[in-house]
Each structure stands twice: as structure tokens, then as C-alpha cells.
mmCIF file of C-alpha atoms in Angstrom:
data_model
loop_
_atom_site.group_PDB
_atom_site.id
_atom_site.type_symbol
_atom_site.label_atom_id
_atom_site.label_comp_id
_atom_site.label_asym_id
_atom_site.label_seq_id
_atom_site.Cartn_x
_atom_site.Cartn_y
_atom_site.Cartn_z
ATOM 1 C CA GLN A 1 160.588 67.876 120.289
ATOM 2 C CA SER A 2 161.689 71.515 120.161
ATOM 3 C CA VAL A 3 164.983 72.510 118.554
ATOM 4 C CA LEU A 4 165.700 74.623 121.651
ATOM 5 C CA THR A 5 165.436 72.729 124.939
ATOM 6 C CA GLN A 6 164.000 74.345 128.043
ATOM 7 C CA PRO A 7 163.177 72.703 131.388
ATOM 8 C CA PRO A 8 159.413 72.168 131.648
ATOM 9 C CA SER A 9 159.299 73.851 135.032
ATOM 10 C CA VAL A 10 161.346 75.725 137.597
ATOM 11 C CA SER A 11 160.295 76.999 141.002
ATOM 12 C CA GLY A 12 161.465 79.272 143.755
ATOM 13 C CA ALA A 13 160.290 81.065 146.852
ATOM 14 C CA PRO A 14 159.415 84.762 146.783
ATOM 15 C CA GLY A 15 162.554 86.864 146.751
ATOM 16 C CA GLN A 16 164.734 84.058 145.469
ATOM 17 C CA LYS A 17 166.443 83.695 142.090
ATOM 18 C CA VAL A 18 165.465 81.235 139.394
ATOM 19 C CA THR A 19 167.234 80.527 136.131
ATOM 20 C CA ILE A 20 165.711 79.122 132.957
ATOM 21 C CA SER A 21 168.075 77.478 130.497
ATOM 22 C CA CYS A 22 167.664 77.327 126.727
ATOM 23 C CA THR A 23 169.940 74.750 125.143
ATOM 24 C CA GLY A 24 170.557 74.729 121.417
ATOM 25 C CA SER A 25 173.254 73.511 119.058
ATOM 26 C CA SER A 26 175.850 74.582 116.519
ATOM 27 C CA SER A 27 173.151 75.314 113.946
ATOM 28 C CA ASN A 28 171.319 77.891 116.033
ATOM 29 C CA ILE A 29 172.591 79.510 119.246
ATOM 30 C CA GLY A 30 176.091 78.135 118.705
ATOM 31 C CA ALA A 31 176.128 79.598 115.194
ATOM 32 C CA GLY A 32 175.895 83.072 116.682
ATOM 33 C CA TYR A 33 172.188 83.762 116.278
ATOM 34 C CA ASP A 34 170.657 85.942 118.951
ATOM 35 C CA VAL A 35 168.315 84.609 121.620
ATOM 36 C CA HIS A 36 165.120 86.364 122.669
ATOM 37 C CA TRP A 37 162.868 85.664 125.647
ATOM 38 C CA TYR A 38 159.102 86.015 126.029
ATOM 39 C CA GLN A 39 156.736 85.913 128.980
ATOM 40 C CA GLN A 40 153.247 84.563 128.356
ATOM 41 C CA LEU A 41 150.474 85.017 130.887
ATOM 42 C CA PRO A 42 147.527 82.591 130.621
ATOM 43 C CA GLY A 43 145.199 83.406 127.748
ATOM 44 C CA THR A 44 147.332 86.253 126.427
ATOM 45 C CA ALA A 45 149.896 86.822 123.696
ATOM 46 C CA PRO A 46 153.602 86.418 124.438
ATOM 47 C CA LYS A 47 155.319 89.595 125.609
ATOM 48 C CA LEU A 48 158.903 90.359 124.626
ATOM 49 C CA LEU A 49 161.114 90.400 127.727
ATOM 50 C CA ILE A 50 164.698 90.170 126.487
ATOM 51 C CA TYR A 51 166.020 90.620 122.951
ATOM 52 C CA ASP A 52 169.429 90.113 121.407
ATOM 53 C CA ASN A 53 170.536 87.884 124.295
ATOM 54 C CA ASP A 54 170.703 90.415 127.091
ATOM 55 C CA ILE A 55 168.788 93.612 126.302
ATOM 56 C CA ARG A 56 165.634 94.229 128.316
ATOM 57 C CA ALA A 57 162.620 95.364 126.338
ATOM 58 C CA ALA A 58 161.016 98.674 127.281
ATOM 59 C CA GLY A 59 159.414 98.616 130.705
ATOM 60 C CA VAL A 60 160.854 95.256 131.748
ATOM 61 C CA PRO A 61 162.179 95.340 135.321
ATOM 62 C CA ALA A 62 165.880 94.877 135.965
ATOM 63 C CA ARG A 63 164.981 91.688 137.865
ATOM 64 C CA PHE A 64 164.977 89.964 134.474
ATOM 65 C CA ALA A 65 168.374 89.312 132.897
ATOM 66 C CA GLY A 66 169.418 87.351 129.841
ATOM 67 C CA SER A 67 172.753 85.828 128.951
ATOM 68 C CA LYS A 68 174.231 83.631 126.248
ATOM 69 C CA SER A 69 177.282 81.411 126.101
ATOM 70 C CA GLY A 70 178.255 78.841 123.517
ATOM 71 C CA THR A 71 175.226 76.825 122.472
ATOM 72 C CA SER A 72 173.036 77.910 125.390
ATOM 73 C CA ALA A 73 171.273 80.913 126.820
ATOM 74 C CA SER A 74 169.670 81.671 130.164
ATOM 75 C CA LEU A 75 166.998 83.882 131.648
ATOM 76 C CA ALA A 76 167.468 84.781 135.300
ATOM 77 C CA ILE A 77 164.722 86.205 137.452
ATOM 78 C CA THR A 78 165.916 87.671 140.735
ATOM 79 C CA GLY A 79 163.732 88.854 143.596
ATOM 80 C CA LEU A 80 161.016 86.435 142.478
ATOM 81 C CA ARG A 81 157.481 87.779 142.796
ATOM 82 C CA ALA A 82 154.068 86.146 142.664
ATOM 83 C CA GLU A 83 153.275 87.836 139.356
ATOM 84 C CA ASP A 84 156.293 86.122 137.754
ATOM 85 C CA GLU A 85 154.465 82.793 137.931
ATOM 86 C CA THR A 86 153.720 82.019 134.284
ATOM 87 C CA ASP A 87 155.274 80.585 131.102
ATOM 88 C CA TYR A 88 158.528 81.696 129.483
ATOM 89 C CA TYR A 89 159.838 80.914 125.973
ATOM 90 C CA CYS A 90 163.203 81.380 124.291
ATOM 91 C CA GLN A 91 163.517 82.018 120.554
ATOM 92 C CA SER A 92 166.387 81.954 118.088
ATOM 93 C CA TYR A 93 167.136 80.993 114.482
ATOM 94 C CA ASP A 94 168.361 77.752 112.965
ATOM 95 C CA ASN A 95 170.370 77.694 109.761
ATOM 96 C CA ARG A 96 169.518 74.151 108.664
ATOM 97 C CA LEU A 97 167.361 73.576 105.600
ATOM 98 C CA SER A 98 166.702 77.097 104.345
ATOM 99 C CA GLY A 99 166.745 78.518 107.848
ATOM 100 C CA TYR A 100 163.855 79.027 110.201
ATOM 101 C CA VAL A 101 162.797 80.672 113.448
ATOM 102 C CA VAL A 102 162.793 78.296 116.411
ATOM 103 C CA PHE A 103 161.200 78.464 119.837
ATOM 104 C CA GLY A 104 161.955 76.551 122.998
ATOM 105 C CA GLY A 105 159.253 74.320 124.414
ATOM 106 C CA GLY A 106 158.517 76.738 127.233
ATOM 107 C CA THR A 107 159.145 76.768 130.983
ATOM 108 C CA LYS A 108 156.536 77.213 133.681
ATOM 109 C CA VAL A 109 157.820 79.254 136.613
ATOM 110 C CA THR A 110 156.121 78.496 139.922
ATOM 111 C CA VAL A 111 156.442 80.790 142.918
ATOM 112 C CA LEU A 112 156.267 78.622 146.023
ATOM 113 C CA GLN B 1 151.290 102.693 119.700
ATOM 114 C CA LEU B 2 151.391 99.855 117.205
ATOM 115 C CA GLN B 3 148.475 97.451 117.376
ATOM 116 C CA LEU B 4 147.785 94.226 115.509
ATOM 117 C CA GLN B 5 144.432 92.486 115.296
ATOM 118 C CA GLU B 6 143.750 89.046 113.844
ATOM 119 C CA SER B 7 140.472 88.133 112.212
ATOM 120 C CA GLY B 8 139.114 85.219 110.224
ATOM 121 C CA SER B 9 137.215 81.987 110.400
ATOM 122 C CA GLY B 10 137.286 80.305 113.819
ATOM 123 C CA LEU B 11 136.112 76.938 112.514
ATOM 124 C CA VAL B 12 137.543 75.227 109.447
ATOM 125 C CA LYS B 13 136.669 71.801 108.069
ATOM 126 C CA PRO B 14 139.407 69.222 107.519
ATOM 127 C CA SER B 15 141.081 69.445 104.090
ATOM 128 C CA GLN B 16 139.899 73.045 103.611
ATOM 129 C CA THR B 17 141.952 76.245 103.707
ATOM 130 C CA LEU B 18 142.422 78.333 106.846
ATOM 131 C CA SER B 19 142.382 82.064 106.139
ATOM 132 C CA LEU B 20 143.343 84.809 108.589
ATOM 133 C CA THR B 21 144.037 88.516 108.285
ATOM 134 C CA CYS B 22 146.049 90.799 110.549
ATOM 135 C CA VAL B 23 145.177 94.490 110.483
ATOM 136 C CA VAL B 24 147.957 96.826 111.563
ATOM 137 C CA SER B 25 147.222 100.196 113.154
ATOM 138 C CA GLY B 26 149.612 102.821 114.466
ATOM 139 C CA GLY B 27 152.219 101.785 111.920
ATOM 140 C CA SER B 28 152.623 100.708 108.308
ATOM 141 C CA VAL B 29 153.296 97.321 106.750
ATOM 142 C CA ASP B 30 155.158 99.323 104.115
ATOM 143 C CA SER B 31 157.988 100.008 106.559
ATOM 144 C CA GLY B 32 161.222 98.522 105.311
ATOM 145 C CA SER B 33 162.472 98.109 108.848
ATOM 146 C CA TYR B 34 160.268 95.205 109.830
ATOM 147 C CA SER B 35 158.832 91.861 108.873
ATOM 148 C CA TRP B 36 155.262 90.732 109.537
ATOM 149 C CA GLY B 37 154.804 87.239 110.846
ATOM 150 C CA TRP B 38 152.502 84.494 111.996
ATOM 151 C CA ILE B 39 153.069 82.221 114.993
ATOM 152 C CA ARG B 40 150.684 79.591 116.331
ATOM 153 C CA GLN B 41 150.152 77.752 119.611
ATOM 154 C CA PRO B 42 148.153 74.508 119.861
ATOM 155 C CA PRO B 43 146.045 74.301 123.026
ATOM 156 C CA GLY B 44 148.267 73.632 126.027
ATOM 157 C CA LYS B 45 151.427 73.520 123.910
ATOM 158 C CA GLY B 46 154.320 75.753 122.896
ATOM 159 C CA LEU B 47 154.861 78.318 120.164
ATOM 160 C CA GLU B 48 155.499 77.414 116.509
ATOM 161 C CA TRP B 49 156.699 79.892 113.906
ATOM 162 C CA ILE B 50 154.731 79.758 110.649
ATOM 163 C CA GLY B 51 156.448 82.384 108.545
ATOM 164 C CA TYR B 52 156.800 86.076 107.774
ATOM 165 C CA ILE B 53 156.723 88.539 104.933
ATOM 166 C CA TYR B 54 158.744 91.667 104.238
ATOM 167 C CA GLN B 55 157.542 94.943 102.765
ATOM 168 C CA THR B 56 159.084 93.849 99.455
ATOM 169 C CA GLY B 57 156.781 90.837 99.361
ATOM 170 C CA THR B 58 159.603 88.396 100.066
ATOM 171 C CA THR B 59 158.416 85.538 102.268
ATOM 172 C CA HIS B 60 160.123 83.089 104.586
ATOM 173 C CA TYR B 61 158.268 79.983 105.768
ATOM 174 C CA ASN B 62 158.719 77.198 108.300
ATOM 175 C CA PRO B 63 160.047 74.220 106.283
ATOM 176 C CA SER B 64 157.534 71.929 107.969
ATOM 177 C CA LEU B 65 154.626 74.017 106.647
ATOM 178 C CA ARG B 66 156.095 75.475 103.459
ATOM 179 C CA THR B 67 154.077 73.377 101.027
ATOM 180 C CA ARG B 68 150.780 74.538 102.575
ATOM 181 C CA VAL B 69 151.415 78.155 103.633
ATOM 182 C CA THR B 70 150.970 81.440 101.833
ATOM 183 C CA ILE B 71 151.521 84.819 103.486
ATOM 184 C CA SER B 72 150.640 87.923 101.544
ATOM 185 C CA ILE B 73 150.591 91.653 102.208
ATOM 186 C CA GLY B 74 147.789 94.105 101.456
ATOM 187 C CA ARG B 75 149.067 97.636 101.455
ATOM 188 C CA SER B 76 145.802 99.330 100.582
ATOM 189 C CA ARG B 77 144.326 98.142 103.855
ATOM 190 C CA ASN B 78 147.565 98.016 105.872
ATOM 191 C CA GLN B 79 147.208 94.328 106.556
ATOM 192 C CA PHE B 80 148.787 90.976 105.885
ATOM 193 C CA SER B 81 147.201 87.574 105.545
ATOM 194 C CA LEU B 82 147.788 83.886 106.168
ATOM 195 C CA LYS B 83 146.435 80.971 104.182
ATOM 196 C CA LEU B 84 147.084 77.398 105.297
ATOM 197 C CA ALA B 85 145.817 74.725 102.939
ATOM 198 C CA SER B 86 144.708 71.135 103.529
ATOM 199 C CA VAL B 87 144.225 71.581 107.262
ATOM 200 C CA THR B 88 143.868 68.740 109.741
ATOM 201 C CA ALA B 89 143.070 68.587 113.439
ATOM 202 C CA ALA B 90 146.781 69.132 114.114
ATOM 203 C CA ASP B 91 146.377 72.682 112.798
ATOM 204 C CA THR B 92 143.971 73.577 115.614
ATOM 205 C CA ALA B 93 145.689 76.382 117.492
ATOM 206 C CA VAL B 94 145.657 79.988 118.583
ATOM 207 C CA TYR B 95 147.142 81.949 115.708
ATOM 208 C CA PHE B 96 149.078 85.141 116.496
ATOM 209 C CA CYS B 97 150.293 87.809 114.108
ATOM 210 C CA ALA B 98 153.368 89.763 115.141
ATOM 211 C CA ARG B 99 155.915 92.345 113.998
ATOM 212 C CA GLY B 100 159.424 91.034 113.540
ATOM 213 C CA GLY B 101 162.741 92.563 112.692
ATOM 214 C CA VAL B 102 164.259 92.919 109.274
ATOM 215 C CA ARG B 103 167.031 90.419 109.958
ATOM 216 C CA ARG B 104 166.394 86.711 110.110
ATOM 217 C CA GLY B 105 166.100 85.494 113.660
ATOM 218 C CA GLY B 106 165.070 88.851 115.022
ATOM 219 C CA ASP B 107 162.634 89.217 117.874
ATOM 220 C CA PHE B 108 158.888 89.789 117.661
ATOM 221 C CA ASP B 109 158.152 92.966 119.578
ATOM 222 C CA TYR B 110 154.438 93.534 118.978
ATOM 223 C CA TRP B 111 151.818 90.801 118.931
ATOM 224 C CA GLY B 112 148.121 90.564 118.235
ATOM 225 C CA ARG B 113 145.880 89.059 120.890
ATOM 226 C CA GLY B 114 145.544 85.829 118.941
ATOM 227 C CA THR B 115 142.577 84.020 117.446
ATOM 228 C CA LEU B 116 141.584 80.407 118.026
ATOM 229 C CA VAL B 117 141.093 78.330 114.916
ATOM 230 C CA THR B 118 139.523 74.917 115.340
ATOM 231 C CA VAL B 119 139.689 72.303 112.611
ATOM 232 C CA ALA B 120 136.674 70.023 112.866
ATOM 233 C CA SER B 121 133.900 68.691 110.710
#
């Protein structure tokens, strides 16, 4: 059970918009810690997509947008393309115990 | 362009110690602006943070692994290392090294390709 909750899968047709949620609590996202998003293609390392809630990493298309509100964050992909079909992870920080980095369980995006 | 490359034993026996090294090129582990971390991913599962180390040698570990993990830094070879003691089959995973920020909870912007470590007798 991940500290950050993501839907296991989301899907959409080419050109449509999909949104991936990342739900946390008052000890992580709700405590003000930033949320970061990664894209992971099969058999490869995660690639940073969005950092500090809503800033696109270098070279990331504007079709990817991050947002954060309260104890949750979201990654929106607009103009969905076939190459967007892969896994996405959110990451933040939790201040319980002595504090630790936390990841969401991951979401598989399927392009119909 | 910063590059990270993991290396180490791909097969470890239960109860032994897993040892991995991450060699950094195109940058320096001596930079005070970053941390150097390890993240793992069991086959077919999600990402789990293991810990990271700062240029000062200060470490920060996942509480669930703290009693078994040691991360160290080797400036003479521009690398940092991971040791995980008393491994079991549950430690079988792809292990990634990555560059993090200086603040806790920062993002990981550069990653190694990952190396699969299997725990089996």
C-alpha cells in the first residue's frame, strides 16, 4: 500500500485528455511538500516530467501539465498520443517518522 | 551531460549483503547542490526510495530499510555506493541510482539505467 494513491489505470482515445490523480494526506502533500511526476517506458529508467508541482522538465511537451491542491495533485495529458501509453508515478515527501521520500503506486495510461 | 551508471553483483544469496556502485560522469558528487540516491523497483511493481547521501556525507534512509542500508560516497572515483544487508527474496528488484536535489523531497532529475539484482540461492 503506497503512501500516495494513484489509480492503477486510466485510458483515453487519441487527441483526448486524461488526468492522473495522486492522493496524499496531511503528512505529505497536505503538509506543503512538492509533488513531482515521472514517466517510465517499459524496461527503462523513470524520466522526470514535472517537478515542484507544475514545472515541466526540459524538453517535456506542453501537453503535460501538473497541478496541486490540498492533499492531492494531478497530472493532465492533453492531445493524447500513442507514445504516451506507459506508466506514470508521482513522488513527494512524508514527514512522519524521520521523514522519507514517497512514491505513488503508478498509473498505466492506455491509448484506446 | 550528466550520466550515472550502476554496477555490481546481479545475483546475491539470501542473508548476504547486496553491494552496488554508481559511477557519475559529466558532473561531480562533490557538488553541494545535489544529493545522490538509490531507488528500487521489484519486477512488475512500483518505485521504492531507499535513501540518499549528500556531499557532506550526511545520509537519509527509508525507515523501512534503515537497519540494513548503508550509502557511502567515494570522491576519488566520483561514485557512490549502496550496501543492503541480510537480503531476502523480497529485495529482488531493479536498482536505480539517481541525482536528487539538496532539499528533502526534491525531484530526481538524472537516473542510471538500472541494474537487476536477484536474491536466490
